[in-house]
């Protein structure tokens, strides 16, 4: 199974500042035939299901604010929130769908400093 | 509008059985790949099982041989039959609609399963 490891486990950022969350996969999740990374990011607020933010490592889901961006390829990926808003407080998960079983990172809890 | 509504959770004794349902609207379950993902209290997300549009099914090692995923096309509903339940199966169970490239586009609100004596 592919292991997804996020860092840090928790993060406190001031309003308006940048937040960066990292995700590393135990093997490459880049499909060479399509040049696509099978990596998604989700946001989960308390008592709610996860919400898709980013897919193919860098494509923003429709309706997601443009302060959210994803980058990376192969085994190393990053989710960046360019200017933290109060409503961004949540737990963020990376997810690989390159191979079955698909697997999630352990989550990163983002709070306001 | 896509909607997924889970039901069937509850308190069950170890060794017992439950069947979870996920009623879908706004799309056809049999034309999509559908998964169950669970989340133990205060923990992260764990994939449980998937059924592809062609009918192939896969399971996490932790539930293989105990859980069965299925769908009823006439009811546009996904199911998860859970047998021989253990305390470690306690979690909120979400059904999720997968895009063909694997990410989960839509999630239900979840149903809580508590395995305890």
CSV table of C-alpha atoms in Angstrom, one decimal:
chain,number,residue,atom,x,y,z
A,1,UNK,CA,0.0,0.0,0.0
A,2,UNK,CA,1.1,3.6,-0.7
A,3,UNK,CA,1.7,5.5,2.6
A,4,UNK,CA,0.8,9.2,2.6
A,5,UNK,CA,2.6,11.3,5.2
A,6,UNK,CA,1.6,14.8,5.9
A,7,UNK,CA,3.5,17.5,7.7
A,8,UNK,CA,3.1,19.2,10.0
A,9,UNK,CA,0.4,17.4,12.1
A,10,UNK,CA,-0.9,20.8,13.2
A,11,UNK,CA,-0.3,24.4,12.1
A,12,UNK,CA,-1.2,27.8,13.6
A,13,UNK,CA,-1.2,30.7,11.2
A,14,UNK,CA,-2.2,34.3,11.6
A,15,UNK,CA,-5.2,35.7,9.6
A,16,UNK,CA,-4.1,36.9,6.2
A,17,UNK,CA,-0.8,34.9,6.3
A,18,UNK,CA,0.2,32.0,4.2
A,19,UNK,CA,-0.4,28.4,5.3
A,20,UNK,CA,1.6,25.5,3.7
A,21,UNK,CA,0.8,21.8,4.2
A,22,UNK,CA,3.1,19.1,2.8
A,23,UNK,CA,2.3,15.6,1.7
A,24,UNK,CA,4.7,12.9,0.8
A,25,UNK,CA,3.9,9.5,-0.8
A,26,UNK,CA,5.9,6.4,-0.3
A,27,UNK,CA,6.1,5.9,-4.1
A,28,UNK,CA,5.5,8.0,-7.1
A,29,UNK,CA,1.8,8.6,-7.9
A,30,UNK,CA,2.5,10.2,-11.3
A,31,UNK,CA,0.9,8.3,-14.2
A,32,UNK,CA,3.5,8.6,-16.9
A,33,UNK,CA,1.1,7.9,-19.7
A,34,UNK,CA,-1.1,10.9,-18.8
A,35,UNK,CA,1.5,13.0,-16.9
A,36,UNK,CA,-1.1,13.3,-14.1
A,37,UNK,CA,-0.5,13.0,-10.4
A,38,UNK,CA,-3.3,11.1,-8.7
A,39,UNK,CA,-3.3,13.3,-5.7
A,40,UNK,CA,-6.2,15.2,-4.2
A,41,UNK,CA,-6.7,17.5,-1.2
A,42,UNK,CA,-9.8,17.6,1.0
A,43,UNK,CA,-10.9,20.0,3.7
A,44,UNK,CA,-12.9,18.7,6.7
A,45,UNK,CA,-14.6,21.0,9.2
A,46,UNK,CA,-15.9,19.6,12.5
A,47,UNK,CA,-19.1,17.5,12.1
A,48,UNK,CA,-18.9,17.7,8.3
A,49,UNK,CA,-17.8,15.3,5.6
A,50,UNK,CA,-14.6,16.0,3.7
A,51,UNK,CA,-14.9,18.5,0.8
A,52,UNK,CA,-12.8,18.2,-2.3
A,53,UNK,CA,-10.5,21.1,-2.9
A,54,UNK,CA,-7.8,20.1,-5.3
A,55,UNK,CA,-7.4,17.1,-7.7
A,56,UNK,CA,-4.6,16.0,-10.0
A,57,UNK,CA,-2.4,17.7,-7.5
A,58,UNK,CA,-3.0,21.2,-8.8
A,59,UNK,CA,-6.5,21.6,-10.3
A,60,UNK,CA,-8.9,23.5,-8.1
A,61,UNK,CA,-12.4,22.1,-7.8
A,62,UNK,CA,-15.2,24.4,-9.1
A,63,UNK,CA,-16.2,26.9,-6.4
A,64,UNK,CA,-13.0,26.6,-4.3
A,65,UNK,CA,-11.6,30.0,-3.6
A,66,UNK,CA,-8.4,30.8,-5.5
A,67,UNK,CA,-6.4,31.3,-2.3
A,68,UNK,CA,-6.2,27.5,-2.3
A,69,UNK,CA,-3.5,26.1,-4.6
A,70,UNK,CA,-1.8,22.7,-5.0
A,71,UNK,CA,1.6,21.9,-6.4
A,72,UNK,CA,4.1,19.1,-6.6
A,73,UNK,CA,4.8,15.9,-8.6
A,74,UNK,CA,5.9,12.4,-8.1
A,75,UNK,CA,6.1,11.9,-4.4
A,76,UNK,CA,6.1,15.4,-2.9
A,77,UNK,CA,3.1,17.7,-2.8
A,78,UNK,CA,2.0,20.9,-1.2
A,79,UNK,CA,-1.3,22.6,-0.4
A,80,UNK,CA,-1.0,26.4,0.0
A,81,UNK,CA,-3.5,28.8,1.4
A,82,UNK,CA,-2.2,32.2,0.3
A,83,UNK,CA,-4.1,34.4,2.8
A,84,UNK,CA,-5.7,32.5,5.7
A,85,UNK,CA,-9.3,33.3,6.4
A,86,UNK,CA,-11.2,32.4,9.6
A,87,UNK,CA,-13.4,29.9,7.6
A,88,UNK,CA,-10.3,28.0,6.6
A,89,UNK,CA,-9.9,26.5,10.1
A,90,UNK,CA,-10.2,22.8,9.4
A,91,UNK,CA,-8.3,19.5,9.0
A,92,UNK,CA,-6.8,19.0,5.6
A,93,UNK,CA,-6.1,15.6,4.1
A,94,UNK,CA,-4.1,14.5,1.0
A,95,UNK,CA,-5.3,11.4,-0.8
A,96,UNK,CA,-3.8,9.2,-3.5
A,97,UNK,CA,-5.9,7.3,-6.0
A,98,UNK,CA,-3.0,5.9,-8.0
A,99,UNK,CA,-3.4,2.4,-6.8
A,100,UNK,CA,-5.9,0.3,-4.7
A,101,UNK,CA,-6.3,0.7,-1.8
A,102,UNK,CA,-6.4,4.4,-2.1
A,103,UNK,CA,-5.0,6.0,1.0
A,104,UNK,CA,-5.1,9.2,2.9
A,105,UNK,CA,-2.6,11.2,4.8
A,106,UNK,CA,-3.1,11.4,8.6
A,107,UNK,CA,-4.4,14.9,8.4
A,108,UNK,CA,-3.1,18.4,9.3
A,109,UNK,CA,-5.1,20.5,11.7
A,110,UNK,CA,-5.0,24.2,10.7
A,111,UNK,CA,-5.8,26.8,13.4
A,112,UNK,CA,-5.7,30.6,13.7
A,113,UNK,CA,-2.7,32.0,15.6
B,1,UNK,CA,-27.9,18.3,-7.5
B,2,UNK,CA,-26.0,15.3,-6.3
B,3,UNK,CA,-27.1,14.0,-2.9
B,4,UNK,CA,-25.9,11.0,-0.8
B,5,UNK,CA,-27.8,10.0,2.3
B,6,UNK,CA,-26.5,7.3,4.6
B,7,UNK,CA,-28.5,5.3,7.1
B,8,UNK,CA,-28.4,2.1,9.1
B,9,UNK,CA,-25.8,3.0,11.7
B,10,UNK,CA,-26.2,2.5,15.4
B,11,UNK,CA,-25.0,0.7,18.5
B,12,UNK,CA,-24.2,-3.0,18.0
B,13,UNK,CA,-22.5,-5.6,20.1
B,14,UNK,CA,-19.2,-7.1,19.1
B,15,UNK,CA,-19.8,-10.0,16.7
B,16,UNK,CA,-23.0,-8.5,15.4
B,17,UNK,CA,-24.1,-7.4,12.0
B,18,UNK,CA,-25.3,-4.2,10.4
B,19,UNK,CA,-26.2,-3.1,6.9
B,20,UNK,CA,-25.5,0.5,5.9
B,21,UNK,CA,-27.4,2.1,3.0
B,22,UNK,CA,-26.5,5.1,0.9
B,23,UNK,CA,-29.4,6.5,-1.1
B,24,UNK,CA,-28.2,8.5,-4.1
B,25,UNK,CA,-29.9,11.2,-6.1
B,26,UNK,CA,-28.8,13.4,-9.0
B,27,UNK,CA,-26.7,10.7,-10.6
B,28,UNK,CA,-26.8,6.9,-11.3
B,29,UNK,CA,-24.9,4.8,-8.8
B,30,UNK,CA,-24.3,2.0,-11.3
B,31,UNK,CA,-22.5,4.4,-13.7
B,32,UNK,CA,-20.0,5.6,-11.1
B,33,UNK,CA,-17.5,4.1,-8.8
B,34,UNK,CA,-18.7,4.3,-5.2
B,35,UNK,CA,-16.7,3.8,-2.0
B,36,UNK,CA,-17.2,3.6,1.7
B,37,UNK,CA,-14.7,5.6,3.7
B,38,UNK,CA,-14.7,5.5,7.5
B,39,UNK,CA,-13.4,7.8,10.3
B,40,UNK,CA,-12.9,6.6,13.8
B,41,UNK,CA,-13.7,9.1,16.5
B,42,UNK,CA,-11.0,11.8,16.5
B,43,UNK,CA,-9.0,10.0,13.8
B,44,UNK,CA,-8.3,10.3,10.1
B,45,UNK,CA,-10.0,8.9,7.0
B,46,UNK,CA,-9.7,5.2,6.1
B,47,UNK,CA,-10.9,3.7,2.8
B,48,UNK,CA,-13.0,0.6,3.4
B,49,UNK,CA,-14.4,-0.7,0.1
B,50,UNK,CA,-15.2,0.2,-3.5
B,51,UNK,CA,-17.5,-1.0,-6.2
B,52,UNK,CA,-16.8,0.0,-9.8
B,53,UNK,CA,-19.3,0.6,-12.5
B,54,UNK,CA,-18.5,-2.8,-14.0
B,55,UNK,CA,-19.3,-4.4,-10.7
B,56,UNK,CA,-15.8,-5.2,-9.5
B,57,UNK,CA,-15.3,-4.9,-5.7
B,58,UNK,CA,-12.3,-4.4,-3.4
B,59,UNK,CA,-11.9,-4.2,0.3
B,60,UNK,CA,-9.4,-3.0,2.8
B,61,UNK,CA,-7.5,-5.8,4.5
B,62,UNK,CA,-9.0,-4.8,7.8
B,63,UNK,CA,-12.5,-5.7,6.6
B,64,UNK,CA,-11.9,-8.3,4.0
B,65,UNK,CA,-14.1,-11.4,4.5
B,66,UNK,CA,-16.4,-9.5,7.0
B,67,UNK,CA,-17.8,-6.6,4.9
B,68,UNK,CA,-19.6,-6.8,1.5
B,69,UNK,CA,-20.3,-3.8,-0.7
B,70,UNK,CA,-23.2,-4.0,-3.1
B,71,UNK,CA,-25.7,-1.8,-4.9
B,72,UNK,CA,-29.3,-1.9,-6.0
B,73,UNK,CA,-29.7,-0.3,-9.4
B,74,UNK,CA,-33.5,-0.1,-9.1
B,75,UNK,CA,-33.2,1.8,-5.9
B,76,UNK,CA,-30.1,3.8,-6.9
B,77,UNK,CA,-28.7,2.8,-3.5
B,78,UNK,CA,-25.3,1.6,-2.3
B,79,UNK,CA,-25.0,-0.8,0.6
B,80,UNK,CA,-22.3,-2.1,3.0
B,81,UNK,CA,-23.1,-5.3,4.8
B,82,UNK,CA,-20.9,-5.5,7.9
B,83,UNK,CA,-20.6,-8.9,9.8
B,84,UNK,CA,-18.5,-10.0,12.7
B,85,UNK,CA,-18.2,-6.4,13.9
B,86,UNK,CA,-15.3,-5.5,16.2
B,87,UNK,CA,-14.7,-2.5,18.5
B,88,UNK,CA,-12.2,-1.2,16.0
B,89,UNK,CA,-14.9,-0.9,13.4
B,90,UNK,CA,-16.5,2.0,15.4
B,91,UNK,CA,-16.5,5.0,13.1
B,92,UNK,CA,-18.5,7.3,11.1
B,93,UNK,CA,-19.1,5.6,7.7
B,94,UNK,CA,-19.3,7.8,4.7
B,95,UNK,CA,-20.3,6.9,1.2
B,96,UNK,CA,-18.6,8.8,-1.5
B,97,UNK,CA,-18.9,9.1,-5.3
B,98,UNK,CA,-15.6,8.7,-7.1
B,99,UNK,CA,-14.4,10.4,-10.2
B,100,UNK,CA,-13.0,8.0,-12.8
B,101,UNK,CA,-9.5,9.3,-11.9
B,102,UNK,CA,-10.1,8.4,-8.3
B,103,UNK,CA,-10.8,11.4,-6.2
B,104,UNK,CA,-14.1,11.7,-4.3
B,105,UNK,CA,-16.3,14.4,-5.7
B,106,UNK,CA,-19.3,14.0,-3.4
B,107,UNK,CA,-19.7,12.7,0.1
B,108,UNK,CA,-22.7,11.8,2.3
B,109,UNK,CA,-23.1,13.2,5.8
B,110,UNK,CA,-22.1,9.9,7.3
B,111,UNK,CA,-23.6,7.4,9.7
B,112,UNK,CA,-22.1,6.4,13.0
B,113,UNK,CA,-21.5,2.8,13.9
B,114,UNK,CA,-20.6,2.0,17.5
B,115,UNK,CA,-19.5,-1.5,18.3
B,116,UNK,CA,-19.6,-2.0,22.1
B,117,UNK,CA,-21.0,-4.3,24.7
